[in-house]
Each structure stands twice: as structure tokens, then as C-alpha cells.
mmCIF file of N, CA, C and O in Angstrom:
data_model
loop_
_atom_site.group_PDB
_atom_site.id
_atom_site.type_symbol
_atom_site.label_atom_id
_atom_site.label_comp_id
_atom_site.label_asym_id
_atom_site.label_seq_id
_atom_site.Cartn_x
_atom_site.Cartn_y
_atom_site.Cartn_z
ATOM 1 N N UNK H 1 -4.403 14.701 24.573
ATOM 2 C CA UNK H 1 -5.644 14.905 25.291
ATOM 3 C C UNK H 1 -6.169 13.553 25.764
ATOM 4 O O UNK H 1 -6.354 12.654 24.945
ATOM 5 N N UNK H 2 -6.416 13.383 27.078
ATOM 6 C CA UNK H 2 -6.741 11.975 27.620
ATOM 7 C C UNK H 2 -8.296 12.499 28.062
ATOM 8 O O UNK H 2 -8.638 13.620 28.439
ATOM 9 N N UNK H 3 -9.242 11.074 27.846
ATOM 10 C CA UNK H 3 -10.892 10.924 27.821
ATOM 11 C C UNK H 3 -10.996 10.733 29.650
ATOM 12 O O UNK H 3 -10.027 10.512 30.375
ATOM 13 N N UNK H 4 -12.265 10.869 30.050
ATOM 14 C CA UNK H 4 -12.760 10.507 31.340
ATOM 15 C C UNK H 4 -11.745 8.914 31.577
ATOM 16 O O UNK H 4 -11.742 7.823 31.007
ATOM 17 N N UNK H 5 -11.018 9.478 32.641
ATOM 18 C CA UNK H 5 -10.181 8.137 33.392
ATOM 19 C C UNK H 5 -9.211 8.154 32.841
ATOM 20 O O UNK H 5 -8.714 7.029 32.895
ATOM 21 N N UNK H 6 -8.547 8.903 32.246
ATOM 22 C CA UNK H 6 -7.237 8.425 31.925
ATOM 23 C C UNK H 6 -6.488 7.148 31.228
ATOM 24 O O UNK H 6 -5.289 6.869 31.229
ATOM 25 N N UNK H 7 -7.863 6.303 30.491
ATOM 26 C CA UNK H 7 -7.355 4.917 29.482
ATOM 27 C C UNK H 7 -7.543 5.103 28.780
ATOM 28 O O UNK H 7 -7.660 4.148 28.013
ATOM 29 N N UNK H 8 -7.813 6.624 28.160
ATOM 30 C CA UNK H 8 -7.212 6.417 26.150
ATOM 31 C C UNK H 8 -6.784 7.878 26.086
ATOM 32 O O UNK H 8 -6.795 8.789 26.913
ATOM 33 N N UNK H 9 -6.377 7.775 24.726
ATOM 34 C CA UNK H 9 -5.545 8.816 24.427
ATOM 35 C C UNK H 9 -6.000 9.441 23.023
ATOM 36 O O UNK H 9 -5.938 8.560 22.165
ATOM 37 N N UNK H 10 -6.415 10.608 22.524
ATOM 38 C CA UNK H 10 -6.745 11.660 21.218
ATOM 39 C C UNK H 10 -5.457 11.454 20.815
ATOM 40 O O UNK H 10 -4.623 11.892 21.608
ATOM 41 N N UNK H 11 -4.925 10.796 19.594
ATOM 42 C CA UNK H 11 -4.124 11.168 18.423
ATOM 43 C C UNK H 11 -4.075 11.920 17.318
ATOM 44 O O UNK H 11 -3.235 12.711 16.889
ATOM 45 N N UNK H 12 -5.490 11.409 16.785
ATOM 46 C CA UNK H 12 -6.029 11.768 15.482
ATOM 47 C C UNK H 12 -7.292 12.041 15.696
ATOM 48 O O UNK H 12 -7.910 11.479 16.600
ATOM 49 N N UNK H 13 -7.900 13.026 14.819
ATOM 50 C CA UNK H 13 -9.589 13.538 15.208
ATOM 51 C C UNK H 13 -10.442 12.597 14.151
ATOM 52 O O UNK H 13 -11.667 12.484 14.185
ATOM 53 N N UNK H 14 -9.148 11.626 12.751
ATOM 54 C CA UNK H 14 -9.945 10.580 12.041
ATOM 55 C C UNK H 14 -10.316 9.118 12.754
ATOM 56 O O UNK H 14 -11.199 8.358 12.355
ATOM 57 N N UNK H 15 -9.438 8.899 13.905
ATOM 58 C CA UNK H 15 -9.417 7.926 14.657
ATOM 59 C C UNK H 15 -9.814 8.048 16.229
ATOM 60 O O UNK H 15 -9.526 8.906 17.063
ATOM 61 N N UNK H 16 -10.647 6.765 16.318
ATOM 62 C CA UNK H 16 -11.242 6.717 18.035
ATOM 63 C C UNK H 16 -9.971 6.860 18.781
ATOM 64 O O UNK H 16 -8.904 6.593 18.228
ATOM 65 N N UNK H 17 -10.052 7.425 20.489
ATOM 66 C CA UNK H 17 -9.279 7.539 21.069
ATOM 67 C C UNK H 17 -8.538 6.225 20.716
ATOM 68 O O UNK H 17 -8.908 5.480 19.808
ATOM 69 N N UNK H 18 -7.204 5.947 21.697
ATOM 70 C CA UNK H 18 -6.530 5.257 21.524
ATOM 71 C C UNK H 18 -6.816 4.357 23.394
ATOM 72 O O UNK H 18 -6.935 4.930 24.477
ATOM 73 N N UNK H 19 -6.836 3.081 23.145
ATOM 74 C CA UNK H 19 -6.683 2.552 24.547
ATOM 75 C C UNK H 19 -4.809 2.640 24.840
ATOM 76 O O UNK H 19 -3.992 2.470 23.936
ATOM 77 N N UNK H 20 -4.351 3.017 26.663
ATOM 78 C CA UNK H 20 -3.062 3.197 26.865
ATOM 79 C C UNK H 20 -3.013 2.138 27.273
ATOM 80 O O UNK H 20 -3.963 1.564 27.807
ATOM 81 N N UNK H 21 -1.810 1.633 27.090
ATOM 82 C CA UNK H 21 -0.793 0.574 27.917
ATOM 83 C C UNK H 21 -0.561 1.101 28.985
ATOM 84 O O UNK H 21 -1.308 0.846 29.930
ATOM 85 N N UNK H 22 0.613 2.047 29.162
ATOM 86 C CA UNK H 22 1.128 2.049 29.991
ATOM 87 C C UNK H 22 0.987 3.568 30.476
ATOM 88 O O UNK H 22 1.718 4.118 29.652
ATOM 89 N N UNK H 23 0.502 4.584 31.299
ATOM 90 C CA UNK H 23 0.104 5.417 31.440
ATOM 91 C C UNK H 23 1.873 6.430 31.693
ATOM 92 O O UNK H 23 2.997 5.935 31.775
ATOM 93 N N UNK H 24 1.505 7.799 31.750
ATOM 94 C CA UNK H 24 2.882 8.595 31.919
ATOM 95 C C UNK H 24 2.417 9.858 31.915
ATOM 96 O O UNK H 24 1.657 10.236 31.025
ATOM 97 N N UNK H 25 2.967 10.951 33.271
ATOM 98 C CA UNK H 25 2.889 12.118 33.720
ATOM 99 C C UNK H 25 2.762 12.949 32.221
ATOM 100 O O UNK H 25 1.953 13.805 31.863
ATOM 101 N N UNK H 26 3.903 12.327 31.516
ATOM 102 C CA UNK H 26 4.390 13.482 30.147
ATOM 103 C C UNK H 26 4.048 12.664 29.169
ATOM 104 O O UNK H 26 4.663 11.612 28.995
ATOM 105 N N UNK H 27 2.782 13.123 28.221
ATOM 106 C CA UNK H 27 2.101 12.473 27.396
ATOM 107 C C UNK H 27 2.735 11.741 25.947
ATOM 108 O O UNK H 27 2.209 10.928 25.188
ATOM 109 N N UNK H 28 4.051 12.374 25.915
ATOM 110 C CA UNK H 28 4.678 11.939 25.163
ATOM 111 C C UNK H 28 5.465 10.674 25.537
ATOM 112 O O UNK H 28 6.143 10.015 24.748
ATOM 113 N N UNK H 29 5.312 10.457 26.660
ATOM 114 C CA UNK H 29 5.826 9.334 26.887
ATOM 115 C C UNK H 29 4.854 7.811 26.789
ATOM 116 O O UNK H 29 5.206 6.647 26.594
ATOM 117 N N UNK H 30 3.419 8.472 27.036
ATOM 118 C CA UNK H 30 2.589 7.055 27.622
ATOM 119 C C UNK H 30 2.767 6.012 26.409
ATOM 120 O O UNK H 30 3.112 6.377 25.285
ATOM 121 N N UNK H 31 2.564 5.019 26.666
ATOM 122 C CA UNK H 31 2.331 3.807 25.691
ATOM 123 C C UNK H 31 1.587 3.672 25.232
ATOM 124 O O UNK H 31 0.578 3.986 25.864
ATOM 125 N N UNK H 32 1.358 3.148 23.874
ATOM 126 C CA UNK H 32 -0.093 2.767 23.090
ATOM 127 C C UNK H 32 0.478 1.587 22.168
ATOM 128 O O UNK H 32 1.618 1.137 22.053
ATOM 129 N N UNK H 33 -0.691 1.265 21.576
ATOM 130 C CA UNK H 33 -0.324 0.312 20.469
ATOM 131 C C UNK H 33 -0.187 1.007 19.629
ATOM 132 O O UNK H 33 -0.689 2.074 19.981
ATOM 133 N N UNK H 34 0.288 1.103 18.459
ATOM 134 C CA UNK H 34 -0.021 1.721 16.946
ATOM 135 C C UNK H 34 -1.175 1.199 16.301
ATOM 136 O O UNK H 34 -1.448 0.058 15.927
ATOM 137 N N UNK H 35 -1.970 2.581 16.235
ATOM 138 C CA UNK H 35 -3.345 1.930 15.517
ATOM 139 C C UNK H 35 -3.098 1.448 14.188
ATOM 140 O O UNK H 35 -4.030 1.042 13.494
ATOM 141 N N UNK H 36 -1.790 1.464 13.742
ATOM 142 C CA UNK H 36 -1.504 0.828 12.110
ATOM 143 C C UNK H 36 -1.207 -0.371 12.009
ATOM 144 O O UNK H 36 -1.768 -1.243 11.345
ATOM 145 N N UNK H 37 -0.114 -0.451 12.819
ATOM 146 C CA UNK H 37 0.172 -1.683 12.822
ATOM 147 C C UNK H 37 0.781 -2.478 14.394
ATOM 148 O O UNK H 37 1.705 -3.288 14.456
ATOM 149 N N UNK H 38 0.019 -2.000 15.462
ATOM 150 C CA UNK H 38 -0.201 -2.869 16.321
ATOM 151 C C UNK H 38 0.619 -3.156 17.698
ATOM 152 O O UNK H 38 0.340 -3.458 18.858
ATOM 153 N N UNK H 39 1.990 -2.845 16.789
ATOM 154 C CA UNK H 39 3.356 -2.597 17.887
ATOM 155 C C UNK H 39 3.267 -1.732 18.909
ATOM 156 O O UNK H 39 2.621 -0.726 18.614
ATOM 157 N N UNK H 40 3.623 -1.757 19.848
ATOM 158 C CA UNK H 40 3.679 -0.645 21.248
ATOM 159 C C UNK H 40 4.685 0.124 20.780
ATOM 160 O O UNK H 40 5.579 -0.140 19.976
ATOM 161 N N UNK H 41 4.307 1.583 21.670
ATOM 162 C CA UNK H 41 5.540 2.719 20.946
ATOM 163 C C UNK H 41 4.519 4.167 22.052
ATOM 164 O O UNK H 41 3.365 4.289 22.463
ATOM 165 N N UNK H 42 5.430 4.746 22.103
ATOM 166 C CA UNK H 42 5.400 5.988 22.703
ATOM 167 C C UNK H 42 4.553 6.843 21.550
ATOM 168 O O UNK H 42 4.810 6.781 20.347
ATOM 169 N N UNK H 43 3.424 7.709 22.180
ATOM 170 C CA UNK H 43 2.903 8.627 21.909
ATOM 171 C C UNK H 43 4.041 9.722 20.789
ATOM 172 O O UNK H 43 3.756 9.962 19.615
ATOM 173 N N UNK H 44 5.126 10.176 21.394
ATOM 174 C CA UNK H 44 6.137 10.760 21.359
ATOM 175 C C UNK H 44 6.910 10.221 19.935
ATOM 176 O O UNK H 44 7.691 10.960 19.336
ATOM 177 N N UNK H 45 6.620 8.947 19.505
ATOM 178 C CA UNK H 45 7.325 8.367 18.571
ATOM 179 C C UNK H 45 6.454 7.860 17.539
ATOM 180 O O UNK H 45 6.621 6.860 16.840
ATOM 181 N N UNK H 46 5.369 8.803 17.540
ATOM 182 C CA UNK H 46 4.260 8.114 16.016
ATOM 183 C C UNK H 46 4.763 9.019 15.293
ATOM 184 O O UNK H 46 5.779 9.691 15.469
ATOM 185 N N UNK H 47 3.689 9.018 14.109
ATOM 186 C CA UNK H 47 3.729 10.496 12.961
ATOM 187 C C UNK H 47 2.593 9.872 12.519
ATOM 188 O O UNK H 47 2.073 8.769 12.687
ATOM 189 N N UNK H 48 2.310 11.032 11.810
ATOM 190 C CA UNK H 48 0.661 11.581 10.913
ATOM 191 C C UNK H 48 1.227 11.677 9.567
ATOM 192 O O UNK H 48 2.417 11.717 9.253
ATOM 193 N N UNK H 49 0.249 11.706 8.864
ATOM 194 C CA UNK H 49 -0.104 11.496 7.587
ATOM 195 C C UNK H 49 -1.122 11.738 7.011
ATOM 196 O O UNK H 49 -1.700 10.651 7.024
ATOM 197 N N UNK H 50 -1.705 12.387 6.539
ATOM 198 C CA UNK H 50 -3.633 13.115 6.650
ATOM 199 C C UNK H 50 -4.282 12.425 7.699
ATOM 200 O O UNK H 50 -5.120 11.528 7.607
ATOM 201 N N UNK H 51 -3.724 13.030 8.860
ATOM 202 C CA UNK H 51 -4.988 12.235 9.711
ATOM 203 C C UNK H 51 -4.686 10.853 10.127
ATOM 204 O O UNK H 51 -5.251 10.384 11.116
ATOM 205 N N UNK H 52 -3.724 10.080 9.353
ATOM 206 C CA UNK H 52 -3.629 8.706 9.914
ATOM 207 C C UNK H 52 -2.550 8.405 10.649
ATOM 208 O O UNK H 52 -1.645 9.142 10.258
ATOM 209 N N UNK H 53 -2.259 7.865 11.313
ATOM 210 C CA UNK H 53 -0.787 7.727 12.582
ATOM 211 C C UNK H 53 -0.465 6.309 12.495
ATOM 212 O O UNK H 53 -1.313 5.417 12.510
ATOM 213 N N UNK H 54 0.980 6.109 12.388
ATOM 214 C CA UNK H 54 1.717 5.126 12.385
ATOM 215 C C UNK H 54 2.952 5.774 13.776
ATOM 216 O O UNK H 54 3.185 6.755 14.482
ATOM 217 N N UNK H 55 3.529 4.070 13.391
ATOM 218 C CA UNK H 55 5.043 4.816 14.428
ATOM 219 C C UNK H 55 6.242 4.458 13.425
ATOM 220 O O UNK H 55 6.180 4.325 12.202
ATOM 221 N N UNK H 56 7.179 4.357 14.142
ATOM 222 C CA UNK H 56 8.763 4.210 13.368
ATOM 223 C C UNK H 56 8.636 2.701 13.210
ATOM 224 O O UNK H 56 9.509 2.421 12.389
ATOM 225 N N UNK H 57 7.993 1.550 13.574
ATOM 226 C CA UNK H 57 7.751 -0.039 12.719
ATOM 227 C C UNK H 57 7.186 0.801 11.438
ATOM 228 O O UNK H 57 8.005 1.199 10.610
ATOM 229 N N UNK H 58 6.055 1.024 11.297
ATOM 230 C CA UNK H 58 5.404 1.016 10.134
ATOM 231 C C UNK H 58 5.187 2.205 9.074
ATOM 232 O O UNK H 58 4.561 2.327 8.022
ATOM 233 N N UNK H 59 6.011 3.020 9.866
ATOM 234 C CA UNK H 59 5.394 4.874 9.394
ATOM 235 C C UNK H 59 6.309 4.657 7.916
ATOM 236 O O UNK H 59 5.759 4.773 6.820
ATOM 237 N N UNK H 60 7.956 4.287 8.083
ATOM 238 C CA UNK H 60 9.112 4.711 7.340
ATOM 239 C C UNK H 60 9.224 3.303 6.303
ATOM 240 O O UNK H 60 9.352 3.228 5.081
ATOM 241 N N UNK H 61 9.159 2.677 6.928
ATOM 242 C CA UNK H 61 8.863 1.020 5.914
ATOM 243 C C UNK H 61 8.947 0.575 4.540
ATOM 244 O O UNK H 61 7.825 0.942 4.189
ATOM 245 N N UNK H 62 9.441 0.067 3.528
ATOM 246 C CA UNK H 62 9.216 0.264 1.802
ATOM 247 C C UNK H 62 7.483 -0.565 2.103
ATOM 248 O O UNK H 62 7.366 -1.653 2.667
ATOM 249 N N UNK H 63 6.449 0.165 1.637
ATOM 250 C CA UNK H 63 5.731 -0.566 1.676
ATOM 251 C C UNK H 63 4.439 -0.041 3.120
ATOM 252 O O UNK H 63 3.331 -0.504 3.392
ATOM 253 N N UNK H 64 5.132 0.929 3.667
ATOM 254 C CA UNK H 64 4.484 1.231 5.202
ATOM 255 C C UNK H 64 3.169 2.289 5.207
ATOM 256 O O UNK H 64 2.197 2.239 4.453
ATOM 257 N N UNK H 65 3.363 3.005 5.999
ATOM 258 C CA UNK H 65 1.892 4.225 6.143
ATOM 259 C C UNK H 65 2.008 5.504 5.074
ATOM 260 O O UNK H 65 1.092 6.066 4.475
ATOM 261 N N UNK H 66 3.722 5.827 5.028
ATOM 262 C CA UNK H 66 3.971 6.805 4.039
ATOM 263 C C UNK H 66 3.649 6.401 2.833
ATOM 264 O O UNK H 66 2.729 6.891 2.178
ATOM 265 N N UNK H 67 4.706 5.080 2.296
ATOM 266 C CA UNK H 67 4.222 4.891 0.830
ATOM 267 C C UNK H 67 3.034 4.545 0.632
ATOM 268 O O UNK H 67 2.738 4.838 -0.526
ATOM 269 N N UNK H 68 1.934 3.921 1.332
ATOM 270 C CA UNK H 68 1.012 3.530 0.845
ATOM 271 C C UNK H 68 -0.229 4.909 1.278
ATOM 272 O O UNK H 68 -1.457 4.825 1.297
ATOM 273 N N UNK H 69 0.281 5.603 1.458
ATOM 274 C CA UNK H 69 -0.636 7.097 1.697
ATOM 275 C C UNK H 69 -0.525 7.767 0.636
ATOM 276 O O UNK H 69 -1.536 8.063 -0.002
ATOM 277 N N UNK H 70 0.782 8.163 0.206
ATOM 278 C CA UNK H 70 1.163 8.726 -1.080
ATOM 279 C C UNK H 70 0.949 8.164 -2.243
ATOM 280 O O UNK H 70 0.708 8.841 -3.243
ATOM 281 N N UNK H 71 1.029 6.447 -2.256
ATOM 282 C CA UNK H 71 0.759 5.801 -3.384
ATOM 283 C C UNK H 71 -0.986 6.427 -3.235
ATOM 284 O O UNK H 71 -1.242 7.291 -4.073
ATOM 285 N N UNK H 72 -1.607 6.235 -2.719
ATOM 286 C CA UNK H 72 -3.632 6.200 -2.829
ATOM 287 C C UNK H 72 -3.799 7.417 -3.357
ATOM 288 O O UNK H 72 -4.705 7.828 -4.082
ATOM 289 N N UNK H 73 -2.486 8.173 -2.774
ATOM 290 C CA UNK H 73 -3.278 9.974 -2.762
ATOM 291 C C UNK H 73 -2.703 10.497 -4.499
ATOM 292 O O UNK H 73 -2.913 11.581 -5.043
ATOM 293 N N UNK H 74 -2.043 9.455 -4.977
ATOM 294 C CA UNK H 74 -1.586 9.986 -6.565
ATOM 295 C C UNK H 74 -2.660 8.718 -7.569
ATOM 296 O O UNK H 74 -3.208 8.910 -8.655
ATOM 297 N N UNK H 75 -2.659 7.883 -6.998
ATOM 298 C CA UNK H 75 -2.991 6.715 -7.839
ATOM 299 C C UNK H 75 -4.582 6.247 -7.579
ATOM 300 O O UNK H 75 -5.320 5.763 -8.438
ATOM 301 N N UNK H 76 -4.870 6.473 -6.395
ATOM 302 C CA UNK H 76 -6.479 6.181 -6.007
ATOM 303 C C UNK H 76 -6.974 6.621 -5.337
ATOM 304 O O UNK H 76 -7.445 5.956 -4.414
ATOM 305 N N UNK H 77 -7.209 8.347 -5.422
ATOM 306 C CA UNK H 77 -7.634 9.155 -4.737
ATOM 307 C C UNK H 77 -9.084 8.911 -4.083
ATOM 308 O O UNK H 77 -9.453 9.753 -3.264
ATOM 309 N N UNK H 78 -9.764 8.052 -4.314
ATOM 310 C CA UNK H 78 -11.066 7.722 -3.433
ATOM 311 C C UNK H 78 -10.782 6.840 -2.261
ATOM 312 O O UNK H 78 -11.528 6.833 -1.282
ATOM 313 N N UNK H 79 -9.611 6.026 -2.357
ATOM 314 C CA UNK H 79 -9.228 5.261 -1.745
ATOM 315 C C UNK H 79 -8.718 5.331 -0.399
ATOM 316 O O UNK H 79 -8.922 4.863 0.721
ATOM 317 N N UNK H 80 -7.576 6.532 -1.332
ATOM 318 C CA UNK H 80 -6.949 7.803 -0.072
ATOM 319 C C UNK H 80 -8.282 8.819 0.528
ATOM 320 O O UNK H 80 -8.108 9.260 1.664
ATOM 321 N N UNK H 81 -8.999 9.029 0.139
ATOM 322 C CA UNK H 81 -10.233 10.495 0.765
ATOM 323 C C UNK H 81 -11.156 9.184 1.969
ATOM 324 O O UNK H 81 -11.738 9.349 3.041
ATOM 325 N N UNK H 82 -10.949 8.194 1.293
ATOM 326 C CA UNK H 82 -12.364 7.348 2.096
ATOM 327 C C UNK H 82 -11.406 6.540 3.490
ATOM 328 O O UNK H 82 -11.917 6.264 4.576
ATOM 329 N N UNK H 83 -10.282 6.336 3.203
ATOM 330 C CA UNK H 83 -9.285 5.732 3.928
ATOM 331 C C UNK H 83 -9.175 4.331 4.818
ATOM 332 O O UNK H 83 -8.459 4.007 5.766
ATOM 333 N N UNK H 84 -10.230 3.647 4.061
ATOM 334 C CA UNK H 84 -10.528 1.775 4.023
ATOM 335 C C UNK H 84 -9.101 1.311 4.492
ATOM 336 O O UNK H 84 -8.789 0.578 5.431
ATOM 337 N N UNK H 85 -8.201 2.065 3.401
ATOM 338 C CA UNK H 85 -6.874 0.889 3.275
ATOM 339 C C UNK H 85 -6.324 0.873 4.803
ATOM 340 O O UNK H 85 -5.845 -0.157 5.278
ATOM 341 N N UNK H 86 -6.460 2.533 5.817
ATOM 342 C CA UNK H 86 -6.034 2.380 6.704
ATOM 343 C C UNK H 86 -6.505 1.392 7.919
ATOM 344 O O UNK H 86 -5.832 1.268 8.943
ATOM 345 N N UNK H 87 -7.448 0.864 7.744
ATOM 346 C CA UNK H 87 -8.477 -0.167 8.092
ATOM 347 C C UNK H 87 -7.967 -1.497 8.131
ATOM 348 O O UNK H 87 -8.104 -2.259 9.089
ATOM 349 N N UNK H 88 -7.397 -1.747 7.104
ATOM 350 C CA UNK H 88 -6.597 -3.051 6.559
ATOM 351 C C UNK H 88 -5.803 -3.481 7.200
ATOM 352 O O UNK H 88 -5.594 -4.653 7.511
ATOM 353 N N UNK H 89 -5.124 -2.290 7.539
ATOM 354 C CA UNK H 89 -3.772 -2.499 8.241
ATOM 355 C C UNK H 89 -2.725 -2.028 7.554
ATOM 356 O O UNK H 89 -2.871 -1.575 6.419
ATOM 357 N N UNK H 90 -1.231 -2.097 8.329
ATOM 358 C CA UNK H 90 0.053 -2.191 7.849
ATOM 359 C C UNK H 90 0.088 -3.802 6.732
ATOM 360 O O UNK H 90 0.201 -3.781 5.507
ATOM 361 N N UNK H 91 -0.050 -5.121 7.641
ATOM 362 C CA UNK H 91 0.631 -6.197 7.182
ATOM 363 C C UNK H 91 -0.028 -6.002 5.542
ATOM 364 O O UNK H 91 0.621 -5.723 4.534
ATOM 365 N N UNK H 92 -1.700 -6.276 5.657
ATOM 366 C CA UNK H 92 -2.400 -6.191 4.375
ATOM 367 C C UNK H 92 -1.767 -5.206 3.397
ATOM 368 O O UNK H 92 -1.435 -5.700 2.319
ATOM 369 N N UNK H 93 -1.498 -3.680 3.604
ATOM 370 C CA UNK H 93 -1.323 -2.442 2.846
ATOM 371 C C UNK H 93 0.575 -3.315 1.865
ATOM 372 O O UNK H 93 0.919 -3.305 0.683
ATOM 373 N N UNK H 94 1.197 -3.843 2.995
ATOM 374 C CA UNK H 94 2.543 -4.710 2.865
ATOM 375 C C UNK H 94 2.461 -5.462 1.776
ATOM 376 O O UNK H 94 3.240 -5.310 0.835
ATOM 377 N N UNK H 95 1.758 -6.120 1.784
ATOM 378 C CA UNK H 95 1.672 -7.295 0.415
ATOM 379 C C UNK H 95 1.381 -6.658 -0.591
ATOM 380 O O UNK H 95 1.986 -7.136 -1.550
ATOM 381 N N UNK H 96 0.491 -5.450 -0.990
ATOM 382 C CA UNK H 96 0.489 -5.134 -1.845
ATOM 383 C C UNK H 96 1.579 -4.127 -2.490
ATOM 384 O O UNK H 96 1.278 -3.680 -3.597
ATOM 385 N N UNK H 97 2.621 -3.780 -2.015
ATOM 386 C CA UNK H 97 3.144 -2.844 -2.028
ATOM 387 C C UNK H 97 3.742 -3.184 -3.537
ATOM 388 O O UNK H 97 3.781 -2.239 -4.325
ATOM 389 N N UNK H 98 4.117 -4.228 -3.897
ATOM 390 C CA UNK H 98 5.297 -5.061 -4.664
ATOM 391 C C UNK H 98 4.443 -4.329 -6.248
ATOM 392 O O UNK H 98 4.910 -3.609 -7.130
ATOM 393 N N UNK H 99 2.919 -4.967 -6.039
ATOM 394 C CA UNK H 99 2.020 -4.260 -7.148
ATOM 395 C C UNK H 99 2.143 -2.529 -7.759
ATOM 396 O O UNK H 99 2.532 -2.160 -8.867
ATOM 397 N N UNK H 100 1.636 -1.642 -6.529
ATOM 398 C CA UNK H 100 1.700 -0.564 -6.082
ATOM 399 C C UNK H 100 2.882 0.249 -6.931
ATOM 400 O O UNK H 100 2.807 1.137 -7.781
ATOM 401 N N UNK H 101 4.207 -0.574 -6.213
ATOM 402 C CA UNK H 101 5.593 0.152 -6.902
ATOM 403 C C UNK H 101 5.945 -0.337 -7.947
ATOM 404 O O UNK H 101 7.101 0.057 -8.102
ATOM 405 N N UNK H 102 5.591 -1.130 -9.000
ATOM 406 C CA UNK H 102 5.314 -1.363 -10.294
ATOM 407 C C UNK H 102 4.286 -0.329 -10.764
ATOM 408 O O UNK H 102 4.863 0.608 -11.316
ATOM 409 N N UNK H 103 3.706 -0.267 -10.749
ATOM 410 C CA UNK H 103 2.867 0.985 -11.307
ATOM 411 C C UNK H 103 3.653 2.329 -10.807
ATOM 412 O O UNK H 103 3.138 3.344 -11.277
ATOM 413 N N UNK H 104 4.602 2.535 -10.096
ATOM 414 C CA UNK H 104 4.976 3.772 -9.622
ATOM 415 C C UNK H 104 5.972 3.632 -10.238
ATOM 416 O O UNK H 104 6.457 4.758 -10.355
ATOM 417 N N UNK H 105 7.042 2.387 -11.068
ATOM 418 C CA UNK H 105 7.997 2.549 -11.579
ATOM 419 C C UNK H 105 7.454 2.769 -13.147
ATOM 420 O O UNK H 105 8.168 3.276 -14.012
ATOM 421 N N UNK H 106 6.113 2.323 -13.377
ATOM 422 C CA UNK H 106 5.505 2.538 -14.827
ATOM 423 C C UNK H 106 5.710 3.751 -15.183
ATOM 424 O O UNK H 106 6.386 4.100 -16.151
ATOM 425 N N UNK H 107 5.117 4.480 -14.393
ATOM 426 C CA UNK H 107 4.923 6.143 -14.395
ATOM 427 C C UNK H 107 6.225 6.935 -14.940
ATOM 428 O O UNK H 107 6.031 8.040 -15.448
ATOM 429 N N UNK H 108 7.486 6.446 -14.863
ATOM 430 C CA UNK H 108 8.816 7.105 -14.915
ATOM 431 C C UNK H 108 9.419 6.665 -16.380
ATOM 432 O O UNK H 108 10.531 7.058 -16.733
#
């Protein structure tokens, strides 16, 4: 769904439109940045996650939008409901990951 003028783009109903790069007939094609982590990537090539959107840089990642969605939503469920971390970013959510999966290897 594109806003008055055709320079942003509805991904997510948790996130402001998106400003386009590069505009395209077939919406799956247009360009955006990744509101996660920043990289350009096709509409067509993000994914969701409650509400939050990454692409294939940051979605699949040790350390990326998945694990650190799943880590909040078992381990710091206010964290995950309020969704700050997605705020942070990819790089920030990255550094901590090393912590994160120590406590996820505790658990086992």
C-alpha cells in the first residue's frame, strides 16, 4: 500500500511507512532500505516477525531479527511486547547476541 505520492511504502502497521528508493509498477519489486538494518532490498525480499521486518542481510543472521525476536519473546517478554530492541537496530541487537546465546545454551 503506497501513501499520497507514491514515496513510501506500508510494510508493517508497527512501523511508519517506509521512504522508497527506487519506485516499481509491481510492488514487490520497489526498493527500500530495511528498516532493521539499513541495506536496500526489494519489498518482495523482507519477512516479518510480530510486526517487525527485516530482509535476507539481517532477517536469517546468527544473531539477526529472528534470533533476537525469539530470544526477547522466551527470555524478556517486556522487551519483546514493548519492542525498543527493534529500535536499536540489527548492528546493536549483533553484539549482544554472544550474551543472549549463552543463556540459551544455559537453558539445555
Amino acid at each position: 500500500m503506497r501513501t499520497r505520492g507514491g514515496k513510501y511504502i506500508v510494510i508493517s502497521l508497527k512501523q511508519p511507512p517506509i521512504p522508497i528508493i527506487k519506485d516499481d509498477p509491481d510492488e514487490m519489486e520497489v526498493i527500500i532500505k530495511c528498516p532493521y538494518c539499513g541495506q536496500e532490498t526489494k519489498v518482495g525480499l523482507t519477512y516479518m516477525i510480530s510486526g517487525f521486518v527485516g530482509c535476507k542481510n539481517c532477517y536469517f543472521e546468527e544473531g539477526g531479527l529472528f534470533d533476537t525476536t525469539m530470544y526477547l519473546k522466551r527470555f524478556d517478554y517486556p522487551s519483546y511486547v514493548n519492542g525498543g530492541f527493534y529500535n536499536e537496530g540489527y548492528l546493536a541487537n549483533k553484539k549482544k547476541w554472544k550474551e543472549r546465546k549463552k543463556k540459551i545454551e544455559q537453558q539445555y
